[in-house]
């Protein structure tokens, strides 16, 4: 083909489309590079903290594999300060990951979208052959990609840090179901990050005021996090154990509720006989009501992944609805 031969029509139309898609993304990265560097710094700090705790534990003078600093097999167990401190610090790691995801949503709601809508600078991009849909898509794609990459790294490092505490006796702060641990050890954290981006975008295009959008995003994400923490045990059916085994649950089991059961299968909970504490034992009160055996409702450790996946599915569904609503609101604004 000669150099004077004109290009094919489809090639001419395809090139601007690719440039248009890259243009808004490049603008977002350049304009908000300080915020992105700050996010990268938080990522590095989180990784350094977990690694430092692991190194501290490894260098502590533990005589036994379980962290005992007294002679192994002795009548007294005394954990090392490094191990107990690591347990305390890591017991709220999942909460920290949720806070980081929430900050991403607040950033999307405020400086990334609402500020441009409030100041009117978005008109410059829309006037340069960038459609409103592509403009919003770029502002969703950049924080979404960076959040997924960064939080995936943090989740992996956090799980690695918790793995060092496996088999640690008398541990009660780092159970898999702990409200400060569970959200940060699986895909639910990524689902919450995607929801944060989506809610931030929706609040921004809906109110078009920076501070108000940031406040609404924080309120919505906080409410979601509290609701999931409160009702997480309902996301998957519990296991029912009866008779004497009901009072001998494993330390890894998530105890939901206990009580006694009648011959007909009716469950009586301890609070049902709370008024009888002053006059008789709670068990005697329940037996007067027909109770014949103890029972326990719990989630075994095998329920970790079902609970994680159901929670992740709920978060992704909410995120998809928020993104859909954001584009609908933006379309009405543009028209």
Coordinates of N, CA and C in Angstrom, one line a residue, residues 47-206:
X47 N 1.4 -2.6 54.9 CA 2.2 -3.7 54.7 C 3.4 -3.8 55.6
X48 N 4.0 -2.6 55.8 CA 5.2 -2.5 56.7 C 4.8 -2.9 58.1
X49 N 3.6 -2.5 58.6 CA 3.2 -2.8 60.0 C 3.1 -4.3 60.2
X50 N 2.4 -4.9 59.2 CA 2.2 -6.4 59.4 C 3.5 -7.1 59.3
X51 N 4.4 -6.7 58.4 CA 5.7 -7.4 58.2 C 6.5 -7.2 59.5
X52 N 6.5 -5.9 60.1 CA 7.2 -5.6 61.3 C 6.8 -6.5 62.4
X53 N 5.4 -6.7 62.5 CA 4.9 -7.5 63.6 C 5.4 -9.0 63.5
X54 N 5.4 -9.5 62.2 CA 5.9 -10.8 62.0 C 7.4 -11.0 62.4
X55 N 8.1 -10.0 62.0 CA 9.6 -10.0 62.3 C 9.8 -10.0 63.8
X56 N 9.0 -9.1 64.5 CA 9.1 -9.0 65.9 C 8.8 -10.3 66.6
X57 N 7.7 -11.0 66.1 CA 7.4 -12.3 66.7 C 8.5 -13.3 66.5
X58 N 9.0 -13.3 65.3 CA 10.1 -14.3 64.9 C 11.3 -14.1 65.7
X59 N 11.6 -12.8 66.1 CA 12.8 -12.5 66.9 C 12.7 -12.6 68.4
X60 N 11.4 -12.8 68.8 CA 11.2 -12.8 70.3 C 11.7 -14.1 70.9
X61 N 12.1 -14.1 72.1 CA 12.6 -15.3 72.8 C 11.5 -16.2 73.3
X62 N 10.9 -17.0 72.4 CA 9.9 -17.9 72.7 C 10.5 -19.3 72.8
X63 N 10.3 -20.0 73.9 CA 10.8 -21.3 74.1 C 10.0 -22.4 73.4
X64 N 8.7 -22.1 73.2 CA 7.9 -23.1 72.6 C 7.2 -22.5 71.3
X65 N 6.7 -23.4 70.5 CA 6.2 -23.0 69.2 C 4.9 -22.3 69.4
X66 N 4.2 -22.4 70.5 CA 2.9 -21.7 70.7 C 3.1 -20.4 71.4
X67 N 4.3 -19.9 71.5 CA 4.5 -18.6 72.1 C 4.8 -18.6 73.6
X68 N 4.9 -19.8 74.2 CA 5.1 -19.8 75.6 C 6.6 -19.5 75.9
X69 N 6.8 -18.6 76.9 CA 8.1 -18.2 77.3 C 8.6 -18.9 78.5
X70 N 7.8 -19.8 79.1 CA 8.2 -20.7 80.2 C 8.6 -22.0 79.6
X71 N 9.2 -22.9 80.4 CA 9.5 -24.2 79.9 C 8.3 -25.0 79.4
X72 N 8.5 -25.6 78.2 CA 7.4 -26.3 77.6 C 6.8 -27.4 78.5
X73 N 5.5 -27.4 78.5 CA 4.8 -28.5 79.2 C 4.6 -28.1 80.7
X74 N 5.0 -26.9 81.1 CA 4.9 -26.6 82.5 C 3.5 -26.2 82.9
X75 N 3.2 -26.1 84.2 CA 1.8 -25.9 84.6 C 1.4 -24.4 84.3
X76 N 2.3 -23.5 84.1 CA 2.0 -22.1 83.8 C 2.3 -21.8 82.4
X77 N 1.3 -21.1 81.8 CA 1.5 -20.7 80.4 C 1.6 -19.1 80.4
X78 N 2.7 -18.6 79.8 CA 2.9 -17.2 79.7 C 3.3 -16.8 78.3
X79 N 2.4 -16.2 77.5 CA 2.7 -15.8 76.2 C 3.8 -14.7 76.1
X80 N 4.4 -14.6 75.0 CA 5.4 -13.6 74.8 C 4.7 -12.2 74.5
X81 N 5.3 -11.2 74.9 CA 4.7 -9.8 74.7 C 4.6 -9.6 73.2
X82 N 5.5 -10.1 72.4 CA 5.4 -9.9 71.0 C 4.2 -10.5 70.4
X83 N 3.9 -11.7 70.8 CA 2.7 -12.4 70.3 C 1.4 -11.8 70.8
X84 N 1.3 -11.4 72.0 CA 0.1 -10.8 72.5 C -0.1 -9.4 71.8
X85 N 0.9 -8.7 71.7 CA 0.8 -7.4 71.0 C 0.4 -7.5 69.6
X86 N 1.0 -8.5 68.9 CA 0.6 -8.7 67.5 C -0.9 -9.1 67.4
X87 N -1.4 -9.9 68.3 CA -2.8 -10.3 68.4 C -3.7 -9.1 68.5
X88 N -3.3 -8.2 69.4 CA -4.1 -7.0 69.7 C -4.1 -6.1 68.4
X89 N -3.0 -5.9 67.8 CA -2.9 -5.0 66.6 C -3.7 -5.6 65.4
X90 N -3.6 -6.9 65.2 CA -4.2 -7.5 64.1 C -5.7 -7.8 64.3
X91 N -6.2 -7.7 65.5 CA -7.6 -8.0 65.8 C -8.6 -7.0 65.2
X92 N -8.1 -5.8 64.8 CA -8.9 -4.9 64.1 C -8.5 -4.5 62.7
X93 N -7.7 -5.4 62.1 CA -7.2 -5.2 60.8 C -8.3 -5.1 59.8
X94 N -9.3 -5.9 59.9 CA -10.5 -5.9 59.0 C -11.2 -4.6 59.0
X95 N -11.3 -4.0 60.2 CA -12.0 -2.7 60.3 C -11.1 -1.6 59.7
X96 N -9.8 -1.7 59.8 CA -8.9 -0.8 59.1 C -9.1 -0.8 57.6
X97 N -9.2 -2.1 57.1 CA -9.4 -2.2 55.6 C -10.7 -1.6 55.2
X98 N -11.8 -1.8 56.0 CA -13.0 -1.2 55.6 C -12.9 0.4 55.7
X99 N -12.2 0.9 56.6 CA -12.0 2.4 56.7 C -11.3 2.9 55.4
X100 N -10.3 2.1 55.0 CA -9.6 2.5 53.8 C -10.5 2.5 52.6
X101 N -11.3 1.5 52.5 CA -12.3 1.4 51.4 C -13.2 2.6 51.5
X102 N -13.7 2.9 52.7 CA -14.6 4.0 52.8 C -13.9 5.3 52.4
X103 N -12.6 5.5 52.7 CA -11.9 6.7 52.3 C -11.9 6.8 50.7
X104 N -11.8 5.7 50.1 CA -11.8 5.7 48.6 C -13.1 6.2 48.1
X105 N -14.2 5.8 48.7 CA -15.6 6.2 48.4 C -15.7 7.7 48.6
X106 N -15.2 8.2 49.8 CA -15.3 9.6 50.1 C -14.5 10.4 49.1
X107 N -13.4 9.9 48.7 CA -12.5 10.6 47.7 C -13.3 10.7 46.3
X108 N -13.9 9.6 45.9 CA -14.6 9.6 44.7 C -15.8 10.6 44.7
X109 N -16.5 10.6 45.9 CA -17.7 11.5 46.0 C -17.3 12.9 46.0
X110 N -16.2 13.3 46.6 CA -15.8 14.7 46.8 C -14.9 15.2 45.7
X111 N -13.6 15.1 45.9 CA -12.6 15.7 44.9 C -12.7 15.2 43.5
X112 N -13.1 13.9 43.4 CA -13.0 13.3 42.0 C -14.2 13.7 41.1
X113 N -15.4 13.8 41.7 CA -16.6 14.0 40.9 C -17.4 15.2 41.3
X114 N -17.8 15.3 42.5 CA -18.6 16.4 43.0 C -18.0 17.8 42.8
X115 N -16.7 17.8 43.0 CA -16.0 19.1 42.9 C -16.1 19.7 41.5
X116 N -15.9 18.8 40.5 CA -16.0 19.2 39.1 C -17.4 19.6 38.7
X117 N -18.4 18.9 39.2 CA -19.8 19.2 39.0 C -20.2 20.5 39.7
X118 N -19.6 20.8 40.8 CA -19.9 22.0 41.6 C -19.3 23.2 40.9
X119 N -18.1 23.1 40.5 CA -17.3 24.2 39.9 C -17.7 24.4 38.4
X120 N -18.2 23.4 37.8 CA -18.5 23.5 36.3 C -17.4 23.1 35.4
X121 N -16.3 22.7 35.9 CA -15.1 22.3 35.0 C -15.4 21.1 34.2
X122 N -16.5 20.3 34.5 CA -16.8 19.2 33.7 C -17.2 19.6 32.3
X123 N -17.7 20.8 32.1 CA -18.2 21.2 30.8 C -17.0 21.3 29.8
X124 N -15.8 21.5 30.3 CA -14.7 21.5 29.4 C -14.4 20.2 28.8
X125 N -14.5 19.1 29.6 CA -14.3 17.8 29.1 C -15.4 17.4 28.2
X126 N -16.7 17.7 28.6 CA -17.8 17.3 27.7 C -17.8 18.0 26.4
X127 N -17.2 19.2 26.3 CA -17.1 20.0 25.1 C -16.0 19.5 24.2
X128 N -15.2 18.6 24.7 CA -14.1 18.1 23.9 C -14.3 16.6 23.4
X129 N -15.5 16.4 23.0 CA -16.0 15.1 22.4 C -15.9 14.0 23.4
X130 N -15.9 14.3 24.7 CA -15.9 13.3 25.7 C -17.4 13.2 26.2
X131 N -18.0 12.1 26.0 CA -19.4 12.0 26.4 C -19.5 12.0 27.9
X132 N -20.7 12.4 28.5 CA -20.8 12.3 30.0 C -20.6 10.9 30.5
X133 N -21.1 9.9 29.7 CA -20.9 8.5 30.2 C -19.4 8.1 30.3
X134 N -18.6 8.5 29.2 CA -17.2 8.2 29.3 C -16.5 9.0 30.4
X135 N -16.9 10.2 30.6 CA -16.4 11.0 31.6 C -16.6 10.4 33.0
X136 N -17.8 9.9 33.3 CA -18.0 9.2 34.6 C -17.4 7.9 34.6
X137 N -17.3 7.1 33.5 CA -16.7 5.8 33.5 C -15.2 5.9 33.9
X138 N -14.5 6.9 33.3 CA -13.1 7.1 33.7 C -12.9 7.4 35.2
X139 N -13.8 8.1 35.7 CA -13.7 8.5 37.2 C -14.2 7.3 38.1
X140 N -14.8 6.3 37.5 CA -15.1 5.1 38.2 C -14.0 4.0 38.0
X141 N -13.4 4.0 36.8 CA -12.5 2.9 36.5 C -11.2 3.1 37.2
X142 N -10.7 4.3 37.3 CA -9.4 4.6 38.0 C -9.4 4.2 39.4
X143 N -10.3 4.7 40.3 CA -10.3 4.3 41.7 C -10.6 2.8 41.9
X144 N -11.5 2.3 41.0 CA -11.9 0.9 41.1 C -10.6 0.0 40.9
X145 N -9.9 0.2 39.8 CA -8.7 -0.6 39.6 C -7.7 -0.5 40.7
X146 N -7.4 0.8 41.1 CA -6.4 1.0 42.1 C -6.8 0.4 43.5
X147 N -8.1 0.5 43.8 CA -8.6 -0.1 45.0 C -8.5 -1.6 45.0
X148 N -8.9 -2.2 43.9 CA -8.8 -3.7 43.9 C -7.4 -4.2 44.0
X149 N -6.5 -3.5 43.3 CA -5.1 -3.9 43.3 C -4.5 -3.7 44.7
X150 N -4.7 -2.5 45.3 CA -4.2 -2.2 46.6 C -4.8 -3.1 47.7
X151 N -6.1 -3.2 47.7 CA -6.7 -4.0 48.8 C -6.4 -5.5 48.7
X152 N -6.3 -6.0 47.5 CA -5.9 -7.4 47.3 C -4.5 -7.6 48.0
X153 N -3.6 -6.7 47.8 CA -2.3 -6.8 48.4 C -2.4 -6.8 49.9
X154 N -3.2 -5.9 50.4 CA -3.3 -5.7 51.9 C -4.0 -7.0 52.5
X155 N -5.0 -7.5 51.8 CA -5.7 -8.7 52.3 C -4.8 -9.9 52.4
X156 N -3.9 -10.0 51.3 CA -3.0 -11.1 51.3 C -2.0 -11.0 52.4
X157 N -1.5 -9.8 52.7 CA -0.5 -9.6 53.7 C -1.1 -9.7 55.1
X158 N -2.4 -9.3 55.2 CA -3.1 -9.4 56.5 C -3.3 -10.9 56.9
X159 N -3.8 -11.6 55.9 CA -4.0 -13.1 56.1 C -2.6 -13.7 56.5
X160 N -1.6 -13.3 55.8 CA -0.2 -13.8 56.2 C 0.1 -13.5 57.6
X161 N -0.2 -12.3 58.1 CA 0.1 -12.0 59.4 C -0.7 -12.8 60.4
X162 N -2.0 -13.0 60.1 CA -2.9 -13.8 61.0 C -2.4 -15.2 61.0
X163 N -1.9 -15.7 59.9 CA -1.4 -17.1 59.9 C -0.4 -17.4 60.9
X164 N 0.4 -16.4 61.3 CA 1.4 -16.7 62.3 C 0.8 -16.9 63.7
X165 N -0.4 -16.6 63.9 CA -1.1 -16.8 65.2 C -1.9 -18.1 65.3
X166 N -1.8 -18.9 64.2 CA -2.5 -20.2 64.3 C -2.0 -21.1 65.4
X167 N -2.9 -21.8 66.0 CA -2.5 -22.7 67.1 C -2.1 -22.0 68.4
X168 N -2.4 -20.7 68.5 CA -2.0 -19.9 69.7 C -3.0 -20.1 70.8
X169 N -2.7 -20.8 71.9 CA -3.7 -21.0 72.9 C -4.1 -19.8 73.6
X170 N -5.3 -19.8 74.2 CA -5.9 -18.7 74.9 C -6.1 -17.5 74.1
X171 N -6.2 -17.7 72.8 CA -6.4 -16.6 71.9 C -7.9 -16.3 71.7
X172 N -8.3 -15.1 72.0 CA -9.7 -14.8 71.9 C -10.0 -13.5 71.0
X173 N -8.9 -12.9 70.5 CA -9.1 -11.7 69.7 C -9.0 -11.9 68.2
X174 N -8.5 -13.1 67.8 CA -8.2 -13.3 66.4 C -9.0 -14.5 65.8
X175 N -10.3 -14.6 66.3 CA -11.1 -15.7 65.7 C -11.5 -15.2 64.3
X176 N -11.8 -16.2 63.5 CA -12.1 -15.9 62.1 C -13.4 -15.1 61.9
X177 N -14.3 -15.2 62.9 CA -15.6 -14.5 62.8 C -15.6 -13.2 63.5
X178 N -14.5 -12.8 64.0 CA -14.4 -11.5 64.8 C -14.9 -10.3 63.9
X179 N -15.6 -9.4 64.4 CA -16.1 -8.3 63.6 C -15.0 -7.4 63.1
X180 N -13.8 -7.4 63.7 CA -12.7 -6.7 63.3 C -11.8 -7.4 62.4
X181 N -12.1 -8.7 62.2 CA -11.2 -9.6 61.3 C -11.9 -10.1 60.1
X182 N -13.1 -10.6 60.2 CA -13.8 -11.2 59.1 C -13.9 -10.3 57.9
X183 N -14.2 -9.0 58.0 CA -14.3 -8.3 56.7 C -13.0 -8.1 56.0
X184 N -11.9 -8.3 56.6 CA -10.6 -8.0 56.0 C -9.8 -9.2 55.5
X185 N -10.4 -10.4 55.5 CA -9.7 -11.6 55.2 C -10.2 -12.3 53.9
X186 N -11.1 -11.7 53.2 CA -11.6 -12.3 52.0 C -12.2 -11.4 51.0
X187 N -12.9 -11.9 50.0 CA -13.4 -11.0 49.0 C -14.4 -10.0 49.4
X188 N -15.0 -10.1 50.6 CA -16.0 -9.1 51.1 C -15.4 -7.7 51.2
X189 N -14.1 -7.7 51.5 CA -13.4 -6.3 51.5 C -13.4 -5.7 50.2
X190 N -13.1 -6.5 49.1 CA -13.1 -6.0 47.8 C -14.5 -5.6 47.4
X191 N -15.5 -6.3 47.8 CA -16.9 -6.0 47.5 C -17.3 -4.6 48.1
X192 N -16.8 -4.4 49.4 CA -17.1 -3.2 50.0 C -16.4 -2.0 49.4
X193 N -15.2 -2.2 48.8 CA -14.5 -1.2 48.1 C -15.2 -0.8 46.9
X194 N -15.7 -1.8 46.1 CA -16.5 -1.5 44.9 C -17.8 -0.7 45.3
X195 N -18.4 -1.1 46.4 CA -19.6 -0.4 46.8 C -19.2 1.0 47.2
X196 N -18.1 1.2 47.8 CA -17.7 2.6 48.2 C -17.5 3.5 47.0
X197 N -16.9 3.0 45.9 CA -16.7 3.7 44.7 C -18.1 4.1 44.1
X198 N -18.9 3.1 44.0 CA -20.3 3.3 43.4 C -21.1 4.3 44.2
X199 N -21.1 4.1 45.5 CA -21.9 5.0 46.4 C -21.4 6.4 46.3
X200 N -20.0 6.5 46.3 CA -19.4 7.9 46.1 C -19.8 8.6 44.9
X201 N -19.8 7.8 43.7 CA -20.2 8.4 42.5 C -21.7 8.8 42.5
X202 N -22.6 7.9 43.0 CA -24.0 8.2 43.1 C -24.3 9.5 43.9
X203 N -23.7 9.6 45.1 CA -23.9 10.8 45.9 C -23.4 12.0 45.2
X204 N -22.3 11.9 44.5 CA -21.7 13.1 43.8 C -22.6 13.6 42.7
X205 N -23.0 12.7 41.9 CA -23.9 13.2 40.7 C -25.3 13.6 41.2
X206 N -25.7 13.1 42.4 CA -27.0 13.4 42.8 C -27.1 14.7 43.5

